[in-house]
Short mmCIF file of C-alpha atoms and ligand atoms in Angstrom, two decimals:
data_model
loop_
_atom_site.label_atom_id
_atom_site.label_comp_id
_atom_site.label_asym_id
_atom_site.label_seq_id
_atom_site.Cartn_x
_atom_site.Cartn_y
_atom_site.Cartn_z
CA MET A 1 -8.76 -21.19 22.27
CA SER A 2 -5.87 -22.10 19.94
CA TYR A 3 -5.96 -22.03 16.16
CA PRO A 4 -4.67 -25.27 14.64
CA VAL A 5 -2.04 -24.51 11.99
CA VAL A 6 0.06 -27.02 10.05
CA LEU A 7 3.69 -25.88 9.86
CA ILE A 8 5.68 -27.30 6.96
CA PRO A 9 9.35 -26.40 7.52
CA GLY A 10 10.32 -27.08 3.90
CA ASP A 11 13.76 -27.40 2.39
CA GLY A 12 16.92 -25.27 2.16
CA VAL A 13 16.30 -22.07 4.12
CA GLY A 14 12.73 -23.25 4.88
CA PRO A 15 13.37 -24.43 8.46
CA GLU A 16 15.08 -21.12 9.32
CA VAL A 17 12.42 -18.84 7.86
CA THR A 18 9.49 -20.88 9.20
CA GLU A 19 11.06 -20.87 12.66
CA ALA A 20 11.39 -17.07 12.46
CA ALA A 21 7.74 -16.73 11.42
CA ARG A 22 6.57 -19.12 14.14
CA GLN A 23 8.45 -17.20 16.85
CA ILE A 24 7.07 -13.86 15.67
CA VAL A 25 3.49 -15.15 15.46
CA ASP A 26 3.79 -16.68 18.94
CA ALA A 27 5.15 -13.37 20.26
CA THR A 28 1.94 -11.60 19.19
CA GLY A 29 0.12 -13.56 21.90
CA VAL A 30 -2.25 -15.23 19.42
CA SER A 31 -2.45 -18.84 20.50
CA ILE A 32 -1.56 -21.24 17.70
CA ALA A 33 -1.44 -25.03 18.03
CA TRP A 34 1.37 -25.70 15.54
CA LYS A 35 1.35 -29.15 13.96
CA ILE A 36 4.57 -30.02 12.15
CA HIS A 37 4.20 -31.98 8.90
CA TYR A 38 6.53 -32.52 5.98
CA ALA A 39 6.54 -32.04 2.22
CA GLY A 40 9.24 -31.66 -0.44
CA GLY A 41 12.77 -33.02 -0.08
CA GLU A 42 12.45 -33.52 3.68
CA ALA A 43 9.35 -35.69 3.11
CA VAL A 44 11.19 -37.73 0.47
CA GLU A 45 13.93 -38.43 3.03
CA ARG A 46 11.49 -39.31 5.82
CA PHE A 47 8.68 -41.04 3.94
CA GLY A 48 9.99 -41.74 0.44
CA GLN A 49 7.52 -39.36 -1.20
CA PRO A 50 7.37 -35.56 -1.58
CA LEU A 51 3.72 -35.10 -0.64
CA PRO A 52 2.55 -37.60 1.98
CA GLU A 53 -1.22 -38.08 2.21
CA GLU A 54 -1.01 -37.42 5.95
CA THR A 55 0.35 -33.92 5.26
CA LEU A 56 -2.55 -33.15 2.93
CA SER A 57 -5.13 -34.51 5.36
CA ALA A 58 -3.53 -32.57 8.23
CA ILE A 59 -3.89 -29.33 6.22
CA SER A 60 -7.50 -30.19 5.38
CA ALA A 61 -8.25 -30.92 9.03
CA ALA A 62 -6.57 -27.75 10.36
CA GLY A 63 -7.78 -25.58 7.47
CA THR A 64 -4.61 -23.46 7.61
CA ALA A 65 -0.94 -24.07 6.86
CA LEU A 66 2.26 -22.03 6.91
CA LYS A 67 4.75 -23.52 4.50
CA GLY A 68 8.45 -23.04 3.85
CA PRO A 69 9.83 -23.32 0.29
CA LEU A 70 9.92 -26.87 -1.07
CA ALA A 71 12.39 -28.62 -3.33
CA THR A 72 10.85 -30.83 -5.99
CA ALA A 73 13.32 -33.61 -6.70
CA SER A 74 13.29 -34.89 -10.26
CA GLY A 75 11.87 -38.38 -10.65
CA THR A 76 9.20 -37.89 -7.97
CA GLY A 77 6.40 -37.79 -10.52
CA PHE A 78 5.46 -34.15 -9.79
CA ARG A 79 6.39 -31.15 -11.84
CA SER A 80 6.11 -29.15 -8.63
CA VAL A 81 5.05 -30.13 -5.12
CA ASN A 82 3.71 -26.59 -4.62
CA VAL A 83 1.45 -26.88 -7.67
CA GLU A 84 0.33 -30.34 -6.51
CA ILE A 85 -0.65 -29.02 -3.06
CA ARG A 86 -2.75 -26.27 -4.69
CA LYS A 87 -4.39 -28.81 -6.97
CA ARG A 88 -5.14 -31.45 -4.34
CA LEU A 89 -6.60 -28.94 -1.86
CA ASP A 90 -8.32 -26.91 -4.58
CA LEU A 91 -6.62 -23.70 -3.44
CA TYR A 92 -8.12 -21.78 -6.31
CA ALA A 93 -7.04 -18.24 -5.42
CA ASN A 94 -3.49 -16.97 -5.19
CA PHE A 95 -3.32 -13.72 -3.24
CA ARG A 96 -0.20 -11.57 -3.57
CA PRO A 97 -0.15 -8.05 -2.12
CA ALA A 98 2.78 -5.89 -3.24
CA ARG A 99 3.42 -2.84 -1.09
CA SER A 100 6.48 -0.58 -1.07
CA MET A 101 8.60 -0.56 2.07
CA ASP A 102 10.80 2.21 3.41
CA GLY A 103 14.37 0.97 3.50
CA ILE A 104 14.07 -1.30 0.47
CA ARG A 105 15.41 0.21 -2.69
CA SER A 106 12.97 -0.07 -5.57
CA ARG A 107 11.77 1.96 -8.51
CA TYR A 108 8.71 3.41 -6.74
CA ALA A 109 8.00 4.42 -3.16
CA ASP A 110 4.22 4.18 -3.21
CA VAL A 111 3.19 0.86 -4.74
CA ASP A 112 0.22 -0.83 -3.12
CA VAL A 113 -1.43 -3.38 -5.39
CA ILE A 114 -3.01 -6.75 -4.78
CA VAL A 115 -2.63 -9.40 -7.47
CA ILE A 116 -5.20 -12.19 -7.49
CA ARG A 117 -4.40 -15.13 -9.71
CA GLU A 118 -6.67 -18.01 -10.70
CA ASN A 119 -4.69 -21.02 -9.54
CA THR A 120 -6.32 -24.10 -11.00
CA GLU A 121 -6.63 -23.87 -14.75
CA GLY A 122 -5.40 -21.87 -17.77
CA LEU A 123 -2.17 -23.33 -19.13
CA TYR A 124 -1.58 -25.02 -15.76
CA SER A 125 -4.21 -27.60 -16.61
CA GLY A 126 -1.25 -29.89 -17.31
CA LEU A 127 -2.96 -31.07 -20.50
CA GLU A 128 -0.21 -31.35 -23.10
CA HIS A 129 0.34 -33.85 -25.86
CA GLU A 130 2.34 -34.39 -28.99
CA VAL A 131 -0.01 -34.16 -31.95
CA VAL A 132 2.53 -35.50 -34.42
CA PRO A 133 6.30 -35.68 -34.00
CA GLY A 134 7.61 -32.12 -33.73
CA VAL A 135 4.22 -30.60 -32.88
CA VAL A 136 2.95 -30.31 -29.31
CA GLU A 137 -0.25 -28.86 -27.99
CA SER A 138 -0.97 -27.40 -24.52
CA LEU A 139 -4.60 -26.88 -23.58
CA ARG A 140 -5.56 -23.62 -21.93
CA ILE A 141 -8.70 -24.34 -19.97
CA VAL A 142 -11.07 -21.59 -18.83
CA THR A 143 -14.36 -22.51 -17.18
CA LYS A 144 -17.30 -20.39 -16.13
CA ARG A 145 -17.21 -21.94 -12.64
CA ALA A 146 -13.53 -21.11 -11.98
CA SER A 147 -13.89 -17.65 -13.53
CA GLU A 148 -16.88 -16.90 -11.31
CA ARG A 149 -15.26 -17.97 -8.09
CA ILE A 150 -12.00 -16.08 -8.71
CA ALA A 151 -13.90 -12.93 -9.72
CA ARG A 152 -16.03 -13.17 -6.60
CA PHE A 153 -12.89 -13.73 -4.51
CA ALA A 154 -11.34 -10.58 -6.02
CA PHE A 155 -14.34 -8.41 -5.17
CA GLU A 156 -14.68 -9.88 -1.68
CA THR A 157 -10.96 -9.26 -1.09
CA ALA A 158 -11.33 -5.68 -2.32
CA ARG A 159 -14.14 -5.18 0.17
CA LYS A 160 -12.25 -6.84 3.04
CA TYR A 161 -9.16 -4.72 2.46
CA GLY A 162 -11.04 -1.46 1.92
CA ARG A 163 -10.05 -1.23 -1.76
CA GLU A 164 -11.88 0.74 -4.39
CA LYS A 165 -11.35 -0.93 -7.74
CA VAL A 166 -10.92 -4.36 -9.32
CA THR A 167 -9.25 -4.58 -12.73
CA CYS A 168 -9.65 -7.74 -14.80
CA VAL A 169 -6.46 -8.40 -16.79
CA HIS A 170 -6.98 -10.51 -19.92
CA LYS A 171 -6.26 -11.05 -23.60
CA ALA A 172 -9.86 -11.24 -24.77
CA ASN A 173 -9.08 -9.30 -27.94
CA ILE A 174 -7.16 -12.36 -29.23
CA LEU A 175 -8.35 -15.25 -27.05
CA LYS A 176 -11.95 -14.35 -27.78
CA LEU A 177 -13.56 -17.48 -26.41
CA SER A 178 -11.41 -18.34 -23.37
CA ASP A 179 -10.53 -14.88 -22.10
CA GLY A 180 -13.84 -13.63 -23.45
CA LEU A 181 -15.49 -15.97 -20.94
CA PHE A 182 -13.14 -14.86 -18.15
CA LEU A 183 -13.78 -11.16 -18.82
CA ASP A 184 -17.56 -11.48 -19.33
CA THR A 185 -17.79 -13.42 -16.08
CA ALA A 186 -15.80 -10.81 -14.14
CA ARG A 187 -18.05 -8.10 -15.60
CA ARG A 188 -21.17 -9.97 -14.54
CA ILE A 189 -19.87 -10.59 -11.00
CA ALA A 190 -18.92 -6.89 -10.77
CA GLY A 191 -22.66 -6.20 -10.90
CA GLU A 192 -23.02 -7.91 -7.51
CA PHE A 193 -20.55 -5.45 -5.92
CA SER A 194 -21.85 -1.95 -6.55
CA ASP A 195 -19.49 -0.49 -3.91
CA ILE A 196 -16.35 -1.56 -5.84
CA ALA A 197 -15.41 -0.02 -9.20
CA PHE A 198 -14.53 -2.35 -12.07
CA ASP A 199 -12.55 -2.00 -15.25
CA ASP A 200 -10.41 -4.22 -17.45
CA CYS A 201 -7.05 -4.06 -19.14
CA ILE A 202 -5.35 -6.14 -21.82
CA VAL A 203 -2.40 -7.99 -20.29
CA ASP A 204 0.35 -6.44 -22.40
CA ALA A 205 -0.97 -2.93 -21.69
CA ALA A 206 -1.26 -3.84 -18.00
CA ALA A 207 2.42 -4.85 -17.92
CA MET A 208 3.44 -1.54 -19.47
CA LYS A 209 1.16 0.55 -17.25
CA LEU A 210 2.39 -1.23 -14.12
CA VAL A 211 5.96 -0.31 -14.98
CA ILE A 212 5.12 3.30 -15.90
CA ASP A 213 2.76 4.06 -13.02
CA PRO A 214 1.71 1.23 -10.69
CA THR A 215 -0.39 3.58 -8.56
CA GLN A 216 -3.17 3.50 -11.15
CA PHE A 217 -4.00 -0.08 -10.08
CA ASP A 218 -5.65 -1.35 -6.93
CA VAL A 219 -6.78 -5.01 -7.09
CA LEU A 220 -5.89 -7.01 -10.23
CA VAL A 221 -7.56 -10.32 -11.09
CA MET A 222 -6.38 -12.61 -13.86
CA GLU A 223 -5.96 -16.17 -15.09
CA ASN A 224 -3.12 -18.45 -14.05
CA LEU A 225 -0.20 -17.70 -16.40
CA PHE A 226 -0.81 -13.95 -16.60
CA GLY A 227 -0.99 -14.00 -12.79
CA ASP A 228 2.26 -15.92 -12.54
CA ILE A 229 4.05 -13.29 -14.60
CA LEU A 230 2.42 -10.08 -13.36
CA SER A 231 2.58 -11.08 -9.68
CA ASP A 232 6.37 -11.41 -10.03
CA LEU A 233 6.46 -8.10 -11.89
CA CYS A 234 4.62 -6.47 -8.98
CA SER A 235 7.05 -8.11 -6.50
CA GLY A 236 9.85 -6.56 -8.52
CA LEU A 237 8.24 -3.15 -8.11
CA VAL A 238 8.55 -3.37 -4.33
CA GLY A 239 11.95 -5.03 -3.92
CA GLY A 240 11.66 -8.60 -5.15
CA LEU A 241 10.55 -12.03 -4.07
CA GLY A 242 12.43 -11.84 -0.75
CA VAL A 243 9.92 -9.38 0.67
CA THR A 244 6.67 -10.50 -0.99
CA PRO A 245 4.09 -12.52 0.94
CA SER A 246 1.68 -14.93 -0.69
CA ALA A 247 -1.36 -17.02 0.12
CA ASN A 248 -3.17 -19.80 -1.71
CA ILE A 249 -6.76 -19.94 -0.62
CA GLY A 250 -9.56 -22.44 -1.19
CA LEU A 251 -12.98 -23.00 0.28
CA ASP A 252 -11.76 -25.45 2.92
CA ALA A 253 -8.07 -24.64 3.35
CA ALA A 254 -5.50 -21.88 2.96
CA VAL A 255 -1.73 -22.23 2.63
CA PHE A 256 0.53 -19.26 3.36
CA GLU A 257 4.00 -19.27 1.87
CA ALA A 258 6.91 -17.17 0.65
CA VAL A 259 7.35 -17.06 -3.10
CA HIS A 260 11.14 -17.35 -3.11
CA GLY A 261 12.83 -20.73 -3.53
CA THR A 262 14.80 -22.91 -1.14
CA ALA A 263 18.02 -20.86 -1.56
CA PRO A 264 20.29 -23.91 -1.08
CA ASP A 265 23.38 -21.67 -1.45
CA ILE A 266 22.73 -20.01 1.92
CA ALA A 267 20.76 -22.75 3.74
CA GLY A 268 21.64 -23.56 7.33
CA GLN A 269 23.86 -20.50 7.79
CA GLN A 270 21.38 -18.08 9.39
CA LEU A 271 21.73 -15.88 6.31
CA ALA A 272 18.13 -16.14 5.10
CA ASN A 273 15.87 -13.13 5.13
CA PRO A 274 12.57 -14.35 6.64
CA THR A 275 10.59 -11.20 5.66
CA ALA A 276 8.49 -12.84 2.93
CA LEU A 277 7.37 -15.70 5.14
CA VAL A 278 6.82 -13.46 8.16
CA LEU A 279 4.58 -11.21 6.05
CA SER A 280 2.81 -14.34 4.77
CA ALA A 281 2.26 -15.32 8.41
CA ALA A 282 0.71 -11.87 8.94
CA LEU A 283 -1.71 -12.63 6.07
CA MET A 284 -2.45 -15.89 7.86
CA LEU A 285 -3.25 -14.06 11.09
CA ARG A 286 -5.64 -11.78 9.20
CA HIS A 287 -7.23 -14.85 7.57
CA LEU A 288 -7.75 -16.34 11.04
CA GLY A 289 -9.56 -13.17 12.09
CA GLU A 290 -6.60 -11.75 14.06
CA ALA A 291 -6.33 -8.48 12.14
CA ASP A 292 -4.83 -6.60 15.05
CA ALA A 293 -1.95 -9.08 15.44
CA ALA A 294 -1.46 -9.11 11.65
CA GLU A 295 -1.14 -5.35 11.61
CA ARG A 296 1.36 -5.43 14.48
CA VAL A 297 3.56 -7.96 12.66
CA GLU A 298 3.47 -5.98 9.40
CA THR A 299 4.24 -2.71 11.16
CA ALA A 300 7.07 -4.27 13.18
CA VAL A 301 8.68 -5.73 10.02
CA ARG A 302 8.37 -2.37 8.27
CA ARG A 303 9.97 -0.57 11.20
CA VAL A 304 12.91 -2.95 11.41
CA ILE A 305 13.55 -2.67 7.68
CA ALA A 306 13.13 1.11 7.61
CA ASP A 307 15.41 1.47 10.63
CA GLY A 308 18.16 -0.46 8.83
CA GLU A 309 20.09 -1.65 11.88
CA TRP A 310 19.11 -5.32 11.67
CA LEU A 311 19.03 -5.97 7.94
CA THR A 312 19.97 -9.40 6.62
CA VAL A 313 22.80 -9.80 4.12
CA ASP A 314 20.58 -9.80 1.01
CA LEU A 315 19.37 -6.30 2.02
CA GLY A 316 22.90 -5.04 2.55
CA GLY A 317 23.12 -5.66 6.31
CA THR A 318 24.99 -8.13 8.50
CA ALA A 319 22.19 -9.41 10.74
CA SER A 320 21.47 -13.13 11.01
CA THR A 321 18.00 -14.60 10.53
CA SER A 322 17.57 -14.78 14.30
CA ASP A 323 18.89 -11.22 14.88
CA PHE A 324 16.25 -9.96 12.46
CA THR A 325 13.59 -12.10 14.14
CA GLU A 326 14.44 -10.76 17.58
CA ALA A 327 14.39 -7.19 16.29
CA VAL A 328 10.89 -7.73 14.88
CA ILE A 329 9.71 -9.28 18.14
CA GLU A 330 11.08 -6.29 20.06
CA GLN A 331 9.16 -3.94 17.76
CA LEU A 332 5.93 -5.89 18.35
CA ASP A 333 5.95 -4.63 21.90
CA VAL A 334 6.33 -0.99 20.93
CA VAL A 335 3.78 -1.10 18.13
CA PRO A 336 0.50 0.05 19.61
CA SER A 337 -2.47 -2.19 19.03
CA VAL A 338 -4.59 -0.70 16.28
CA ALA A 339 -7.93 -1.72 14.95
CA SER A 340 -7.67 -2.70 11.31
CA ASN A 341 -9.93 -4.08 8.68
P1 ATP B 1 14.96 -23.21 -5.91
O1 ATP B 1 15.58 -24.29 -6.74
O2 ATP B 1 14.30 -23.75 -4.69
O3 ATP B 1 14.06 -22.29 -6.70
P2 ATP B 1 17.03 -21.24 -6.21
O4 ATP B 1 18.31 -20.97 -5.46
O5 ATP B 1 17.11 -21.61 -7.64
O6 ATP B 1 16.19 -22.32 -5.38
P3 ATP B 1 15.84 -19.09 -4.93
O7 ATP B 1 15.76 -19.94 -3.72
O8 ATP B 1 14.65 -18.22 -5.21
O9 ATP B 1 16.11 -19.96 -6.18
O10 ATP B 1 17.14 -18.20 -4.79
C1 ATP B 1 17.60 -17.28 -5.75
C2 ATP B 1 18.67 -16.39 -5.08
O11 ATP B 1 18.04 -15.58 -4.09
C3 ATP B 1 19.75 -17.20 -4.34
O12 ATP B 1 20.99 -16.56 -4.47
C4 ATP B 1 19.30 -17.17 -2.90
O13 ATP B 1 20.36 -17.25 -1.98
C5 ATP B 1 18.56 -15.83 -2.79
N1 ATP B 1 17.46 -15.95 -1.83
C6 ATP B 1 16.29 -16.60 -2.00
N2 ATP B 1 15.53 -16.54 -0.91
C7 ATP B 1 16.23 -15.82 0.00
C8 ATP B 1 15.97 -15.40 1.34
N3 ATP B 1 14.84 -15.72 1.97
N4 ATP B 1 16.92 -14.68 1.96
C9 ATP B 1 18.06 -14.33 1.35
N5 ATP B 1 18.36 -14.69 0.09
C10 ATP B 1 17.47 -15.43 -0.59
#
């Protein structure tokens, strides 16, 4: 049996990093029926629009997509094609694990946190208007329904990944109604998961504590804008956006993507580091139920980076995108199969 997966090559370095991820996934032996569809600048060139309906329906039909970074051209009517994909497919949960890697210089050696961000509301509701000239208002929406499902997702993720604690990050001391609802809901849902500890932390304190000692956190759940900021902070704690995987998950579909941009300055030169997308592809394998293959990919990437012989230019090496890819594939064969959660 093959898993259907939509592959969106994306723009800039997208085709190079998606090709690397595809080759590595195929080398695990998991059978994927890749279906190529387009979004972003490439879709504008081919179809005159950045997010063709056929791409969205292909993702809905397959249920899973692996996506390269997308350029959002101005004048296309979207603030961001990425945000539009999340909205149209109701990918309500953003999942960003941040784990230290040997061989990547960063402030700490032992970071291992998962950031879960509510993806559909908060200040990303897109509801803004000018009240009177010189005064604008942006509406920060928090609903019980969205708060419940993201809290439940956080606890289920904690369980799935063998984690011990979920921390709700909020600003309920000031935003008493909106974040009050978010926090109360998380507290109530915590009651359904007696095996996972729960606490909460005000967002500014969470930022400070993450910088001072990130090991005190396990799984963090928060609304959209706080998640946007703290997930990048956590990426920074483990070496930056170039090595951080990401997934956007809904009830009917999941899209796996790197969080870095299209890097037009190095596109087409085999200079891109595909680590972030390859690790996102490992999350995808785990999502498909192929935990063993996911673990092999993650371990192989870690070994290649720790070994240091085949590092790409951004990490201080001279290897090309395909050199790095081949090195990871070689490591897949020496990594023993291990059972994982
Ligand atoms: P966009 O407009 O799509 O956000 P950008 O260039 O403004 O593109 P990024 O794509 O995130 O933003 O790039 C920021 C810097 O990081 C650039 O110098 C780019 O070359 C580098 N960079 C980003 N992704 C990678 C990657 N995968 N490998 C190596 N370098 C990268």
